[in-house]
PDB file of N, CA and C in Angstrom:
ATOM      1  N   MET P   1       0.839  -1.182   0.000  1.00  0.00           N
ATOM      2  CA  MET P   1       0.000   0.000   0.000  1.00  0.00           C
ATOM      3  C   MET P   1       0.887   1.249   0.000  1.00  0.00           C
ATOM      4  N   SER P   2       0.575   2.186  -0.850  1.00  0.00           N
ATOM      5  CA  SER P   2       1.385   3.389  -0.935  1.00  0.00           C
ATOM      6  C   SER P   2       0.973   4.387   0.150  1.00  0.00           C
ATOM      7  N   VAL P   3       1.855   5.330   0.385  1.00  0.00           N
ATOM      8  CA  VAL P   3       1.595   6.359   1.394  1.00  0.00           C
ATOM      9  C   VAL P   3       0.404   7.211   0.977  1.00  0.00           C
ATOM     10  N   ASN P   4       0.308   7.495  -0.313  1.00  0.00           N
ATOM     11  CA  ASN P   4      -0.798   8.304  -0.822  1.00  0.00           C
ATOM     12  C   ASN P   4      -2.136   7.598  -0.607  1.00  0.00           C
ATOM     13  N   ASN P   5      -2.176   6.290  -0.835  1.00  0.00           N
ATOM     14  CA  ASN P   5      -3.403   5.523  -0.643  1.00  0.00           C
ATOM     15  C   ASN P   5      -3.791   5.476   0.833  1.00  0.00           C
ATOM     16  N   GLU P   6      -2.808   5.353   1.716  1.00  0.00           N
ATOM     17  CA  GLU P   6      -3.085   5.356   3.155  1.00  0.00           C
ATOM     18  C   GLU P   6      -3.610   6.709   3.605  1.00  0.00           C
ATOM     19  N   LEU P   7      -3.066   7.784   3.042  1.00  0.00           N
ATOM     20  CA  LEU P   7      -3.544   9.118   3.361  1.00  0.00           C
ATOM     21  C   LEU P   7      -4.987   9.302   2.903  1.00  0.00           C
ATOM     22  N   GLU P   8      -5.312   8.805   1.729  1.00  0.00           N
ATOM     23  CA  GLU P   8      -6.692   8.889   1.231  1.00  0.00           C
ATOM     24  C   GLU P   8      -7.656   8.129   2.142  1.00  0.00           C
ATOM     25  N   ILE P   9      -7.238   6.959   2.607  1.00  0.00           N
ATOM     26  CA  ILE P   9      -8.088   6.172   3.506  1.00  0.00           C
ATOM     27  C   ILE P   9      -8.277   6.908   4.830  1.00  0.00           C
ATOM     28  N   ALA P  10      -7.199   7.506   5.343  1.00  0.00           N
ATOM     29  CA  ALA P  10      -7.293   8.255   6.598  1.00  0.00           C
ATOM     30  C   ALA P  10      -8.199   9.484   6.441  1.00  0.00           C
ATOM     31  N   MET P  11      -8.075  10.183   5.322  1.00  0.00           N
ATOM     32  CA  MET P  11      -8.919  11.355   5.083  1.00  0.00           C
ATOM     33  C   MET P  11     -10.379  10.955   4.913  1.00  0.00           C
ATOM     34  N   LEU P  12     -10.630   9.855   4.243  1.00  0.00           N
ATOM     35  CA  LEU P  12     -11.995   9.373   4.088  1.00  0.00           C
ATOM     36  C   LEU P  12     -12.589   9.026   5.448  1.00  0.00           C
ATOM     37  N   ALA P  13     -11.809   8.370   6.293  1.00  0.00           N
ATOM     38  CA  ALA P  13     -12.288   8.029   7.641  1.00  0.00           C
ATOM     39  C   ALA P  13     -12.572   9.288   8.451  1.00  0.00           C
ATOM     40  N   LEU P  14     -11.715  10.294   8.336  1.00  0.00           N
ATOM     41  CA  LEU P  14     -11.927  11.559   9.037  1.00  0.00           C
ATOM     42  C   LEU P  14     -13.191  12.250   8.547  1.00  0.00           C
ATOM     43  N   PHE P  15     -13.366  12.317   7.229  1.00  0.00           N
ATOM     44  CA  PHE P  15     -14.551  12.961   6.673  1.00  0.00           C
ATOM     45  C   PHE P  15     -15.820  12.213   7.052  1.00  0.00           C
ATOM     46  N   GLN P  16     -15.775  10.905   7.053  1.00  0.00           N
ATOM     47  CA  GLN P  16     -16.954  10.127   7.446  1.00  0.00           C
ATOM     48  C   GLN P  16     -17.289  10.349   8.913  1.00  0.00           C
ATOM     49  N   THR P  17     -16.286  10.470   9.768  1.00  0.00           N
ATOM     50  CA  THR P  17     -16.517  10.718  11.186  1.00  0.00           C
ATOM     51  C   THR P  17     -17.124  12.100  11.411  1.00  0.00           C
ATOM     52  N   ILE P  18     -16.589  13.100  10.732  1.00  0.00           N
ATOM     53  CA  ILE P  18     -17.145  14.457  10.834  1.00  0.00           C
ATOM     54  C   ILE P  18     -18.577  14.472  10.310  1.00  0.00           C
ATOM     55  N   ASP P  19     -18.820  13.785   9.201  1.00  0.00           N
ATOM     56  CA  ASP P  19     -20.161  13.720   8.625  1.00  0.00           C
ATOM     57  C   ASP P  19     -21.140  13.038   9.584  1.00  0.00           C
ATOM     58  N   LEU P  20     -20.698  11.976  10.242  1.00  0.00           N
ATOM     59  CA  LEU P  20     -21.543  11.290  11.214  1.00  0.00           C
ATOM     60  C   LEU P  20     -21.861  12.198  12.396  1.00  0.00           C
ATOM     61  N   ALA P  21     -20.867  12.934  12.891  1.00  0.00           N
ATOM     62  CA  ALA P  21     -21.096  13.844  14.006  1.00  0.00           C
ATOM     63  C   ALA P  21     -22.083  14.942  13.623  1.00  0.00           C
ATOM     64  N   LEU P  22     -21.947  15.478  12.425  1.00  0.00           N
ATOM     65  CA  LEU P  22     -22.890  16.509  11.971  1.00  0.00           C
ATOM     66  C   LEU P  22     -24.291  15.934  11.782  1.00  0.00           C
ATOM     67  N   ASN P  23     -24.380  14.707  11.302  1.00  0.00           N
ATOM     68  CA  ASN P  23     -25.673  14.052  11.136  1.00  0.00           C
ATOM     69  C   ASN P  23     -26.339  13.819  12.499  1.00  0.00           C
ATOM     70  N   LEU P  24     -25.571  13.340  13.466  1.00  0.00           N
ATOM     71  CA  LEU P  24     -26.121  13.128  14.807  1.00  0.00           C
ATOM     72  C   LEU P  24     -26.565  14.450  15.433  1.00  0.00           C
ATOM     73  N   TYR P  25     -25.762  15.504  15.246  1.00  0.00           N
ATOM     74  CA  TYR P  25     -26.131  16.807  15.792  1.00  0.00           C
ATOM     75  C   TYR P  25     -27.401  17.344  15.132  1.00  0.00           C
ATOM     76  N   THR P  26     -27.583  17.038  13.857  1.00  0.00           N
ATOM     77  CA  THR P  26     -28.827  17.427  13.173  1.00  0.00           C
ATOM     78  C   THR P  26     -30.027  16.805  13.866  1.00  0.00           C
ATOM     79  N   TRP P  27     -29.943  15.517  14.198  1.00  0.00           N
ATOM     80  CA  TRP P  27     -31.063  14.845  14.870  1.00  0.00           C
ATOM     81  C   TRP P  27     -31.265  15.364  16.286  1.00  0.00           C
ATOM     82  N   VAL P  28     -30.183  15.701  16.983  1.00  0.00           N
ATOM     83  CA  VAL P  28     -30.313  16.287  18.319  1.00  0.00           C
ATOM     84  C   VAL P  28     -30.990  17.644  18.220  1.00  0.00           C
ATOM     85  N   LEU P  29     -30.646  18.411  17.211  1.00  0.00           N
ATOM     86  CA  LEU P  29     -31.261  19.726  17.000  1.00  0.00           C
ATOM     87  C   LEU P  29     -32.749  19.596  16.705  1.00  0.00           C
ATOM     88  N   ILE P  30     -33.117  18.640  15.879  1.00  0.00           N
ATOM     89  CA  ILE P  30     -34.542  18.402  15.588  1.00  0.00           C
ATOM     90  C   ILE P  30     -35.273  17.949  16.847  1.00  0.00           C
ATOM     91  N   ALA P  31     -34.660  17.046  17.614  1.00  0.00           N
ATOM     92  CA  ALA P  31     -35.275  16.580  18.862  1.00  0.00           C
ATOM     93  C   ALA P  31     -35.445  17.724  19.840  1.00  0.00           C
ATOM     94  N   SER P  32     -34.490  18.622  19.901  1.00  0.00           N
ATOM     95  CA  SER P  32     -34.585  19.773  20.790  1.00  0.00           C
ATOM     96  C   SER P  32     -35.727  20.702  20.394  1.00  0.00           C
ATOM     97  N   ALA P  33     -35.892  20.925  19.098  1.00  0.00           N
ATOM     98  CA  ALA P  33     -36.992  21.780  18.633  1.00  0.00           C
ATOM     99  C   ALA P  33     -38.341  21.145  18.949  1.00  0.00           C
ATOM    100  N   ILE P  34     -38.471  19.854  18.704  1.00  0.00           N
ATOM    101  CA  ILE P  34     -39.724  19.162  19.007  1.00  0.00           C
ATOM    102  C   ILE P  34     -39.990  19.176  20.500  1.00  0.00           C
ATOM    103  N   PHE P  35     -38.952  18.935  21.297  1.00  0.00           N
ATOM    104  CA  PHE P  35     -39.107  18.955  22.755  1.00  0.00           C
ATOM    105  C   PHE P  35     -39.571  20.332  23.229  1.00  0.00           C
ATOM    106  N   SER P  36     -39.003  21.386  22.657  1.00  0.00           N
ATOM    107  CA  SER P  36     -39.404  22.732  23.090  1.00  0.00           C
ATOM    108  C   SER P  36     -40.855  23.020  22.736  1.00  0.00           C
ATOM    109  N   TRP P  37     -41.329  22.513  21.593  1.00  0.00           N
ATOM    110  CA  TRP P  37     -42.750  22.680  21.249  1.00  0.00           C
ATOM    111  C   TRP P  37     -43.639  21.919  22.228  1.00  0.00           C
ATOM    112  N   LEU P  38     -43.263  20.680  22.507  1.00  0.00           N
ATOM    113  CA  LEU P  38     -44.053  19.877  23.442  1.00  0.00           C
ATOM    114  C   LEU P  38     -44.066  20.511  24.832  1.00  0.00           C
ATOM    115  N   TYR P  39     -42.948  21.076  25.239  1.00  0.00           N
ATOM    116  CA  TYR P  39     -42.860  21.742  26.535  1.00  0.00           C
ATOM    117  C   TYR P  39     -43.705  23.014  26.545  1.00  0.00           C
ATOM    118  N   ALA P  40     -43.672  23.777  25.459  1.00  0.00           N
ATOM    119  CA  ALA P  40     -44.408  25.045  25.395  1.00  0.00           C
ATOM    120  C   ALA P  40     -45.921  24.825  25.413  1.00  0.00           C
ATOM    121  N   PHE P  41     -46.379  23.732  24.825  1.00  0.00           N
ATOM    122  CA  PHE P  41     -47.817  23.460  24.779  1.00  0.00           C
ATOM    123  C   PHE P  41     -48.278  22.516  25.884  1.00  0.00           C
ATOM    124  N   ASN P  42     -47.439  22.298  26.893  1.00  0.00           N
ATOM    125  CA  ASN P  42     -47.756  21.457  28.052  1.00  0.00           C
ATOM    126  C   ASN P  42     -48.201  20.048  27.664  1.00  0.00           C
ATOM    127  N   VAL P  43     -47.599  19.497  26.625  1.00  0.00           N
ATOM    128  CA  VAL P  43     -47.896  18.130  26.225  1.00  0.00           C
ATOM    129  C   VAL P  43     -47.141  17.148  27.109  1.00  0.00           C
ATOM    130  N   ILE P  44     -45.945  17.551  27.521  1.00  0.00           N
ATOM    131  CA  ILE P  44     -45.147  16.691  28.392  1.00  0.00           C
ATOM    132  C   ILE P  44     -45.149  17.261  29.798  1.00  0.00           C
ATOM    133  N   ASN P  45     -44.946  16.391  30.774  1.00  0.00           N
ATOM    134  CA  ASN P  45     -44.953  16.776  32.179  1.00  0.00           C
ATOM    135  C   ASN P  45     -43.589  17.340  32.551  1.00  0.00           C
ATOM    136  N   SER P  46     -43.521  18.640  32.740  1.00  0.00           N
ATOM    137  CA  SER P  46     -42.239  19.286  33.018  1.00  0.00           C
ATOM    138  C   SER P  46     -41.732  19.007  34.429  1.00  0.00           C
ATOM    139  N   SER P  47     -42.577  18.530  35.317  1.00  0.00           N
ATOM    140  CA  SER P  47     -42.124  18.226  36.677  1.00  0.00           C
ATOM    141  C   SER P  47     -41.542  16.824  36.791  1.00  0.00           C
ATOM    142  N   ASN P  48     -41.634  16.020  35.737  1.00  0.00           N
ATOM    143  CA  ASN P  48     -41.040  14.687  35.729  1.00  0.00           C
ATOM    144  C   ASN P  48     -39.520  14.820  35.657  1.00  0.00           C
ATOM    145  N   GLN P  49     -38.810  14.096  36.512  1.00  0.00           N
ATOM    146  CA  GLN P  49     -37.353  14.196  36.581  1.00  0.00           C
ATOM    147  C   GLN P  49     -36.682  13.776  35.269  1.00  0.00           C
ATOM    148  N   PHE P  50     -37.154  12.702  34.648  1.00  0.00           N
ATOM    149  CA  PHE P  50     -36.559  12.227  33.396  1.00  0.00           C
ATOM    150  C   PHE P  50     -36.781  13.237  32.273  1.00  0.00           C
ATOM    151  N   VAL P  51     -37.991  13.748  32.169  1.00  0.00           N
ATOM    152  CA  VAL P  51     -38.304  14.736  31.126  1.00  0.00           C
ATOM    153  C   VAL P  51     -37.460  15.982  31.325  1.00  0.00           C
ATOM    154  N   ASN P  52     -37.310  16.388  32.574  1.00  0.00           N
ATOM    155  CA  ASN P  52     -36.511  17.565  32.871  1.00  0.00           C
ATOM    156  C   ASN P  52     -35.039  17.344  32.527  1.00  0.00           C
ATOM    157  N   SER P  53     -34.502  16.164  32.811  1.00  0.00           N
ATOM    158  CA  SER P  53     -33.094  15.899  32.490  1.00  0.00           C
ATOM    159  C   SER P  53     -32.871  15.802  30.980  1.00  0.00           C
ATOM    160  N   VAL P  54     -33.829  15.220  30.254  1.00  0.00           N
ATOM    161  CA  VAL P  54     -33.719  15.178  28.788  1.00  0.00           C
ATOM    162  C   VAL P  54     -33.756  16.595  28.226  1.00  0.00           C
ATOM    163  N   GLY P  55     -34.652  17.417  28.738  1.00  0.00           N
ATOM    164  CA  GLY P  55     -34.749  18.800  28.286  1.00  0.00           C
ATOM    165  C   GLY P  55     -33.486  19.594  28.567  1.00  0.00           C
ATOM    166  N   MET P  56     -32.902  19.396  29.741  1.00  0.00           N
ATOM    167  CA  MET P  56     -31.660  20.099  30.072  1.00  0.00           C
ATOM    168  C   MET P  56     -30.506  19.624  29.189  1.00  0.00           C
ATOM    169  N   PHE P  57     -30.456  18.323  28.901  1.00  0.00           N
ATOM    170  CA  PHE P  57     -29.420  17.808  28.007  1.00  0.00           C
ATOM    171  C   PHE P  57     -29.544  18.437  26.623  1.00  0.00           C
ATOM    172  N   LEU P  58     -30.753  18.421  26.072  1.00  0.00           N
ATOM    173  CA  LEU P  58     -30.952  18.982  24.733  1.00  0.00           C
ATOM    174  C   LEU P  58     -30.631  20.476  24.706  1.00  0.00           C
ATOM    175  N   TYR P  59     -31.025  21.188  25.752  1.00  0.00           N
ATOM    176  CA  TYR P  59     -30.748  22.616  25.831  1.00  0.00           C
ATOM    177  C   TYR P  59     -29.245  22.869  25.906  1.00  0.00           C
ATOM    178  N   ASN P  60     -28.556  22.126  26.772  1.00  0.00           N
ATOM    179  CA  ASN P  60     -27.120  22.334  26.950  1.00  0.00           C
ATOM    180  C   ASN P  60     -26.309  21.958  25.715  1.00  0.00           C
ATOM    181  N   VAL P  61     -26.801  21.024  24.925  1.00  0.00           N
ATOM    182  CA  VAL P  61     -26.068  20.604  23.730  1.00  0.00           C
ATOM    183  C   VAL P  61     -26.311  21.568  22.565  1.00  0.00           C
ATOM    184  N   THR P  62     -27.507  22.098  22.452  1.00  0.00           N
ATOM    185  CA  THR P  62     -27.828  22.927  21.284  1.00  0.00           C
ATOM    186  C   THR P  62     -27.655  24.431  21.520  1.00  0.00           C
ATOM    187  N   GLU P  63     -27.800  24.875  22.736  1.00  0.00           N
ATOM    188  CA  GLU P  63     -27.788  26.314  23.000  1.00  0.00           C
ATOM    189  C   GLU P  63     -26.470  27.006  22.647  1.00  0.00           C
ATOM    190  N   PRO P  64     -25.298  26.392  22.871  1.00  0.00           N
ATOM    191  CA  PRO P  64     -24.058  27.107  22.508  1.00  0.00           C
ATOM    192  C   PRO P  64     -23.956  27.479  21.030  1.00  0.00           C
ATOM    193  N   LEU P  65     -24.561  26.720  20.138  1.00  0.00           N
ATOM    194  CA  LEU P  65     -24.530  27.079  18.717  1.00  0.00           C
ATOM    195  C   LEU P  65     -25.733  27.918  18.296  1.00  0.00           C
ATOM    196  N   LEU P  66     -26.833  27.803  19.011  1.00  0.00           N
ATOM    197  CA  LEU P  66     -28.021  28.586  18.655  1.00  0.00           C
ATOM    198  C   LEU P  66     -27.952  30.020  19.183  1.00  0.00           C
ATOM    199  N   ARG P  67     -27.316  30.236  20.318  1.00  0.00           N
ATOM    200  CA  ARG P  67     -27.266  31.567  20.934  1.00  0.00           C
ATOM    201  C   ARG P  67     -26.654  32.623  20.024  1.00  0.00           C
ATOM    202  N   PRO P  68     -25.492  32.367  19.377  1.00  0.00           N
ATOM    203  CA  PRO P  68     -24.942  33.403  18.483  1.00  0.00           C
ATOM    204  C   PRO P  68     -25.846  33.693  17.284  1.00  0.00           C
ATOM    205  N   ILE P  69     -26.545  32.685  16.802  1.00  0.00           N
ATOM    206  CA  ILE P  69     -27.460  32.897  15.673  1.00  0.00           C
ATOM    207  C   ILE P  69     -28.634  33.762  16.126  1.00  0.00           C
ATOM    208  N   ARG P  70     -29.143  33.521  17.328  1.00  0.00           N
ATOM    209  CA  ARG P  70     -30.260  34.326  17.847  1.00  0.00           C
ATOM    210  C   ARG P  70     -29.869  35.781  18.048  1.00  0.00           C
ATOM    211  N   ARG P  71     -28.604  36.015  18.410  1.00  0.00           N
ATOM    212  CA  ARG P  71     -28.154  37.394  18.609  1.00  0.00           C
ATOM    213  C   ARG P  71     -28.139  38.174  17.300  1.00  0.00           C
ATOM    214  N   VAL P  72     -27.858  37.495  16.188  1.00  0.00           N
ATOM    215  CA  VAL P  72     -27.758  38.157  14.884  1.00  0.00           C
ATOM    216  C   VAL P  72     -29.129  38.352  14.248  1.00  0.00           C
ATOM    217  N   LEU P  73     -30.040  37.395  14.469  1.00  0.00           N
ATOM    218  CA  LEU P  73     -31.360  37.461  13.831  1.00  0.00           C
ATOM    219  C   LEU P  73     -32.206  38.586  14.416  1.00  0.00           C
ATOM    220  N   PRO P  74     -33.030  39.210  13.581  1.00  0.00           N
ATOM    221  CA  PRO P  74     -33.952  40.223  14.111  1.00  0.00           C
ATOM    222  C   PRO P  74     -35.090  39.552  14.882  1.00  0.00           C
ATOM    223  N   ASN P  75     -35.771  40.343  15.700  1.00  0.00           N
ATOM    224  CA  ASN P  75     -36.902  39.838  16.473  1.00  0.00           C
ATOM    225  C   ASN P  75     -38.057  39.533  15.527  1.00  0.00           C
ATOM    226  N   LEU P  76     -38.515  38.296  15.520  1.00  0.00           N
ATOM    227  CA  LEU P  76     -39.601  37.887  14.633  1.00  0.00           C
ATOM    228  C   LEU P  76     -40.901  37.647  15.396  1.00  0.00           C
ATOM    229  N   GLY P  77     -41.045  38.266  16.533  1.00  0.00           N
ATOM    230  CA  GLY P  77     -42.288  38.176  17.279  1.00  0.00           C
ATOM    231  C   GLY P  77     -42.535  36.817  17.915  1.00  0.00           C
ATOM    232  N   GLY P  78     -41.549  36.250  18.537  1.00  0.00           N
ATOM    233  CA  GLY P  78     -41.728  34.988  19.228  1.00  0.00           C
ATOM    234  C   GLY P  78     -41.468  33.752  18.389  1.00  0.00           C
ATOM    235  N   ILE P  79     -41.167  33.924  17.118  1.00  0.00           N
ATOM    236  CA  ILE P  79     -40.847  32.780  16.253  1.00  0.00           C
ATOM    237  C   ILE P  79     -39.332  32.628  16.219  1.00  0.00           C
ATOM    238  N   ASP P  80     -38.863  31.464  16.600  1.00  0.00           N
ATOM    239  CA  ASP P  80     -37.428  31.199  16.645  1.00  0.00           C
ATOM    240  C   ASP P  80     -37.039  30.354  15.429  1.00  0.00           C
ATOM    241  N   ILE P  81     -36.352  30.988  14.489  1.00  0.00           N
ATOM    242  CA  ILE P  81     -35.918  30.250  13.301  1.00  0.00           C
ATOM    243  C   ILE P  81     -34.441  29.890  13.371  1.00  0.00           C
ATOM    244  N   SER P  82     -33.815  30.097  14.526  1.00  0.00           N
ATOM    245  CA  SER P  82     -32.384  29.781  14.653  1.00  0.00           C
ATOM    246  C   SER P  82     -32.090  28.301  14.422  1.00  0.00           C
ATOM    247  N   PRO P  83     -32.947  27.337  14.831  1.00  0.00           N
ATOM    248  CA  PRO P  83     -32.641  25.944  14.479  1.00  0.00           C
ATOM    249  C   PRO P  83     -32.639  25.693  12.970  1.00  0.00           C
ATOM    250  N   ILE P  84     -33.512  26.377  12.249  1.00  0.00           N
ATOM    251  CA  ILE P  84     -33.552  26.211  10.796  1.00  0.00           C
ATOM    252  C   ILE P  84     -32.276  26.770  10.177  1.00  0.00           C
ATOM    253  N   ILE P  85     -31.827  27.930  10.667  1.00  0.00           N
ATOM    254  CA  ILE P  85     -30.592  28.524  10.165  1.00  0.00           C
ATOM    255  C   ILE P  85     -29.412  27.596  10.441  1.00  0.00           C
ATOM    256  N   LEU P  86     -29.363  27.021  11.650  1.00  0.00           N
ATOM    257  CA  LEU P  86     -28.279  26.109  11.992  1.00  0.00           C
ATOM    258  C   LEU P  86     -28.325  24.837  11.153  1.00  0.00           C
ATOM    259  N   LEU P  87     -29.517  24.323  10.882  1.00  0.00           N
ATOM    260  CA  LEU P  87     -29.636  23.155  10.004  1.00  0.00           C
ATOM    261  C   LEU P  87     -29.148  23.471   8.594  1.00  0.00           C
ATOM    262  N   LEU P  88     -29.442  24.669   8.102  1.00  0.00           N
ATOM    263  CA  LEU P  88     -28.938  25.077   6.791  1.00  0.00           C
ATOM    264  C   LEU P  88     -27.418  25.185   6.781  1.00  0.00           C
ATOM    265  N   ILE P  89     -26.847  25.700   7.867  1.00  0.00           N
ATOM    266  CA  ILE P  89     -25.393  25.796   7.973  1.00  0.00           C
ATOM    267  C   ILE P  89     -24.765  24.405   7.987  1.00  0.00           C
ATOM    268  N   ILE P  90     -25.369  23.482   8.743  1.00  0.00           N
ATOM    269  CA  ILE P  90     -24.860  22.107   8.794  1.00  0.00           C
ATOM    270  C   ILE P  90     -24.948  21.464   7.412  1.00  0.00           C
ATOM    271  N   PHE P  91     -26.072  21.656   6.725  1.00  0.00           N
ATOM    272  CA  PHE P  91     -26.216  21.112   5.367  1.00  0.00           C
ATOM    273  C   PHE P  91     -25.162  21.688   4.437  1.00  0.00           C
ATOM    274  N   PHE P  92     -24.913  22.989   4.554  1.00  0.00           N
ATOM    275  CA  PHE P  92     -23.906  23.635   3.718  1.00  0.00           C
ATOM    276  C   PHE P  92     -22.523  23.058   3.992  1.00  0.00           C
ATOM    277  N   VAL P  93     -22.165  22.892   5.264  1.00  0.00           N
ATOM    278  CA  VAL P  93     -20.847  22.357   5.623  1.00  0.00           C
ATOM    279  C   VAL P  93     -20.681  20.932   5.105  1.00  0.00           C
ATOM    280  N   ARG P  94     -21.730  20.122   5.255  1.00  0.00           N
ATOM    281  CA  ARG P  94     -21.646  18.736   4.760  1.00  0.00           C
ATOM    282  C   ARG P  94     -21.511  18.702   3.243  1.00  0.00           C
ATOM    283  N   SER P  95     -22.266  19.537   2.547  1.00  0.00           N
ATOM    284  CA  SER P  95     -22.168  19.586   1.084  1.00  0.00           C
ATOM    285  C   SER P  95     -20.799  20.088   0.645  1.00  0.00           C
ATOM    286  N   LEU P  96     -20.316  21.125   1.303  1.00  0.00           N
ATOM    287  CA  LEU P  96     -18.991  21.657   0.987  1.00  0.00           C
ATOM    288  C   LEU P  96     -17.917  20.604   1.229  1.00  0.00           C
ATOM    289  N   MET P  97     -18.052  19.883   2.319  1.00  0.00           N
ATOM    290  CA  MET P  97     -17.059  18.873   2.668  1.00  0.00           C
ATOM    291  C   MET P  97     -17.000  17.771   1.614  1.00  0.00           C
ATOM    292  N   TRP P  98     -18.142  17.259   1.197  1.00  0.00           N
ATOM    293  CA  TRP P  98     -18.143  16.120   0.270  1.00  0.00           C
ATOM    294  C   TRP P  98     -17.981  16.527  -1.186  1.00  0.00           C
ATOM    295  N   ASN P  99     -18.498  17.686  -1.571  1.00  0.00           N
ATOM    296  CA  ASN P  99     -18.472  18.063  -2.986  1.00  0.00           C
ATOM    297  C   ASN P  99     -17.292  18.942  -3.373  1.00  0.00           C
ATOM    298  N   SER P 100     -16.731  19.673  -2.417  1.00  0.00           N
ATOM    299  CA  SER P 100     -15.653  20.590  -2.763  1.00  0.00           C
ATOM    300  C   SER P 100     -14.302  20.192  -2.177  1.00  0.00           C
ATOM    301  N   ILE P 101     -14.285  19.824  -0.913  1.00  0.00           N
ATOM    302  CA  ILE P 101     -13.004  19.558  -0.253  1.00  0.00           C
ATOM    303  C   ILE P 101     -12.532  18.132  -0.508  1.00  0.00           C
ATOM    304  N   PHE P 102     -13.403  17.154  -0.301  1.00  0.00           N
ATOM    305  CA  PHE P 102     -12.951  15.762  -0.403  1.00  0.00           C
ATOM    306  C   PHE P 102     -12.507  15.375  -1.808  1.00  0.00           C
ATOM    307  N   PRO P 103     -13.186  15.814  -2.881  1.00  0.00           N
ATOM    308  CA  PRO P 103     -12.664  15.441  -4.214  1.00  0.00           C
ATOM    309  C   PRO P 103     -11.259  15.980  -4.479  1.00  0.00           C
ATOM    310  N   LEU P 104     -10.883  17.088  -3.839  1.00  0.00           N
ATOM    311  CA  LEU P 104      -9.534  17.623  -4.015  1.00  0.00           C
ATOM    312  C   LEU P 104      -8.499  16.794  -3.270  1.00  0.00           C
ATOM    313  N   VAL P 105      -8.916  16.201  -2.149  1.00  0.00           N
ATOM    314  CA  VAL P 105      -8.011  15.377  -1.348  1.00  0.00           C
ATOM    315  C   VAL P 105      -7.815  14.009  -1.985  1.00  0.00           C
ATOM    316  N   ALA P 106      -8.891  13.417  -2.468  1.00  0.00           N
ATOM    317  CA  ALA P 106      -8.836  12.049  -3.002  1.00  0.00           C
ATOM    318  C   ALA P 106      -8.183  11.968  -4.357  1.00  0.00           C
TER     319      ALA P 106
END
């Protein structure tokens, strides 16, 4: 096996790992948005310890990336589109990674 071929395999593994992490974060972001809707409409019991811990986990994982987006967005009257903006950014990064960066490496 040549050094170049080993480098390509290592880069492919790195890109696949980054892609998997972004994919998992996408699902966590969707789960967080759904959880916030269920919490806002009192569909779930907020006094339940398990529900509260799941909500805190989702909030703590997604809020560090959503907060800067919320600061930049104008006030839309109670409608939070920051998860949609973040999902678009994640989609853009994944597309850029596979269509622009990886073909240059391979």
